[in-house]
Amino acid sequence: MTITEKILARRAGKTSVQPGDNVWVDVDVLMTHDVCGPPTIGIFKKQFGENARVWDPEKLVIIPDHYIFTKDKYANRNIDILREFASEQNLPHYYDVGSERYKGVCHIAMAEEGFTRPGEILFGTDSHTCTAGAFGQFATGIGNTDAAFILGTGKLWVKVPPTMKFVFEGEIHPYVMAKDLILRIIGDIGVDGASYCCMEFAGDGVEALDMEGRMTLANMVIEAGGKNGMVEPDQTTFDYLDKRTSRQYELVFNDAGATYDSVRVYKSNELQPMLAKPHSPDNKATVFQERNQPLTRAYIGSCTGGKLSDFVAAARILKKQTVKIDTFVVPSTNEVAEGLNTLRLNGETLAEIFESAGATIGQASCAACLGGPADTFGRLNSDDEVCISTTNRNFPGRMGAKKSEVYLASPYTVAASAITGKITDPRDFL
Amino acid sequence: MSHRIKGKAFVLGENIDTDQIIPAEHLVYSLEKSDEKVLYGKYALSGVPERESGLPGGGIPFTPPNAFETEFQVIVAGKNFGCGSSREHAPAALQIAGARAVVAPSYARIFYRNAVDGGFIIPLESEVDLSKEISTGDEVEVDQVRGILKNLSSDRQFRLKPLGDVADIISAGGIFGYARKNGMME
């Protein structure tokens, strides 16, 4: 069996499962946030009763992150609902807005807080919950009804997915980032190329990636229709988790005879900086092919491209440079924001590098990645905006105005393009 | 639940994502308070680019301006309907607007699951892409038992795939009805 099959079999109490089997599994962690948490709570109370208790407060994690710094009264009310529920249910893992515990983007916060443990099952009311597959956890997105069912029972039915394997052989060029790898894959197989499947990443190119790079890969499997991402845990995984959790986890690896639905092999040294052009994540092009395309805005942030290593990459390019277009920098979490103020490149903090380049730094949250209320930081409020972004989706209207255009790219490419105001290959500045 | 759904078709292309089904700025309204819930009907499919809204001609809003309900009961679309975010507000919005079924050759898995487990709307799979065979406004009838979509306006009929494993959940009205029927919860 593959890792995914083994995890699902264990938690279903079975010795083996096959792709296509429907099984009921015990849930290790349920995560929700401010957009889907309130309706989930509503369904939970309707189905299990006003005074119902959640199945296991220790296994529930609530991280408000989507609509935080807004005056929208409904959005603010949703935070109140989460706060009230956390207090009523005595929840130990609630990260309240305006408190010292506030984190920011849930998928990054989940890793920082050590909830992304190998061998476990994580469900979250957000499609990018698949990010945690980077740690060898079975992690996937669900809706409010399924989440409410878990809140009351601790269980959920799940169909065992076939696993597609993506192997990167050899060393990856220093100007190519994990984002380029996953954009290439999505462009090759299409936005439904991995529908219902697990996408597993392997090979020495992947083994050489740090945890944040692996998270970028697993994060975007949903953009190919994938159910979950998977990277076999190794010393890099253990070293990260040793600093984040003292909880024991069971190690699950692929069996030697594991069966894959397909195996696709890439020669790492043939990979180029990549783009997804408007309006689909599979609208593939190399940065070189689209060079000189004029832009009005650059955006660096989100669960995909707002981790500390993403900002280190951007800062390497922006150091001693000036941006030509509006450039927004949004750390995913408060821990990343702290890193911008403490981590230095040749004496300057990352924050100083961004500010002296003319970029604007926002507060940790999902911000404009998904548009959101009109007063959201960095939101594309005009149809004329053409933005290059480190985020994950460029559907029509995704970042705001319906006719605005979004190019998806790596932090290197976004930073290089911010300097010139047009799509630019990062090799020009590295 | 009736096995037949009859009504007007609303036709869309491929890869209709959940941001198009219900743009993120609208995800703030309560799904429990009736005065807010109707807003999901008002904004259902409001993110679809104008020229692609109501094929083949486009330019037809799913819900008319200033209205809260649609005149279209059956959405006919191309492959990978409902891709993108996990927002359950998407199948809910289509139901709140008054639609009862979607017919597409394939679905993104979270949307499909939400539609079924929440009992919002029936996601039927057509054997081929019908978005070029049916026009917005055509009178259609879906017969779930016989697995047929009949275009009453053109008198043509098309085959649908059987619902398979999820038929029991759909007939129970969602995952909670199913679990109660099967003694999994009180």
PDB file of C-alpha atoms in Angstrom, chain A residues 20 22 28 76 79 82 92 97 125 157 159 202 296-297 332 343 345-346 386 396 414-415:
ATOM      1  CA  GLY A  20     -12.127   3.326  -4.566  1.00  0.00           C
ATOM      2  CA  ASN A  22     -15.402   3.885   0.924  1.00  0.00           C
ATOM      3  CA  ASP A  28      -7.121  12.990  14.439  1.00  0.00           C
ATOM      4  CA  ASN A  76     -16.711  40.761  12.366  1.00  0.00           C
ATOM      5  CA  ILE A  79     -15.282  36.146  14.629  1.00  0.00           C
ATOM      6  CA  LEU A  82     -16.048  31.573  16.887  1.00  0.00           C
ATOM      7  CA  PRO A  92      -7.694  24.772  24.040  1.00  0.00           C
ATOM      8  CA  VAL A  97      -8.177  37.776  16.768  1.00  0.00           C
ATOM      9  CA  THR A 125     -12.936  23.353   6.081  1.00  0.00           C
ATOM     10  CA  TRP A 157     -16.528   8.605   5.393  1.00  0.00           C
ATOM     11  CA  LYS A 159     -13.140   7.299  -0.512  1.00  0.00           C
ATOM     12  CA  ALA A 202       9.320  12.130  -4.539  1.00  0.00           C
ATOM     13  CA  THR A 296       0.149  47.096 -12.456  1.00  0.00           C
ATOM     14  CA  ARG A 297       0.724  45.233  -9.189  1.00  0.00           C
ATOM     15  CA  SER A 332       1.093  34.513   6.360  1.00  0.00           C
ATOM     16  CA  LEU A 343      16.026  37.995   9.891  1.00  0.00           C
ATOM     17  CA  LEU A 345      20.378  39.799   4.706  1.00  0.00           C
ATOM     18  CA  ASN A 346      23.756  41.588   4.779  1.00  0.00           C
ATOM     19  CA  VAL A 386      -2.905  43.157 -13.839  1.00  0.00           C
ATOM     20  CA  PRO A 396     -11.912  35.237 -12.841  1.00  0.00           C
ATOM     21  CA  VAL A 414       7.141  38.217  -8.528  1.00  0.00           C
ATOM     22  CA  ALA A 415       9.964  40.225  -6.908  1.00  0.00           C
TER      23      ALA A 415
END
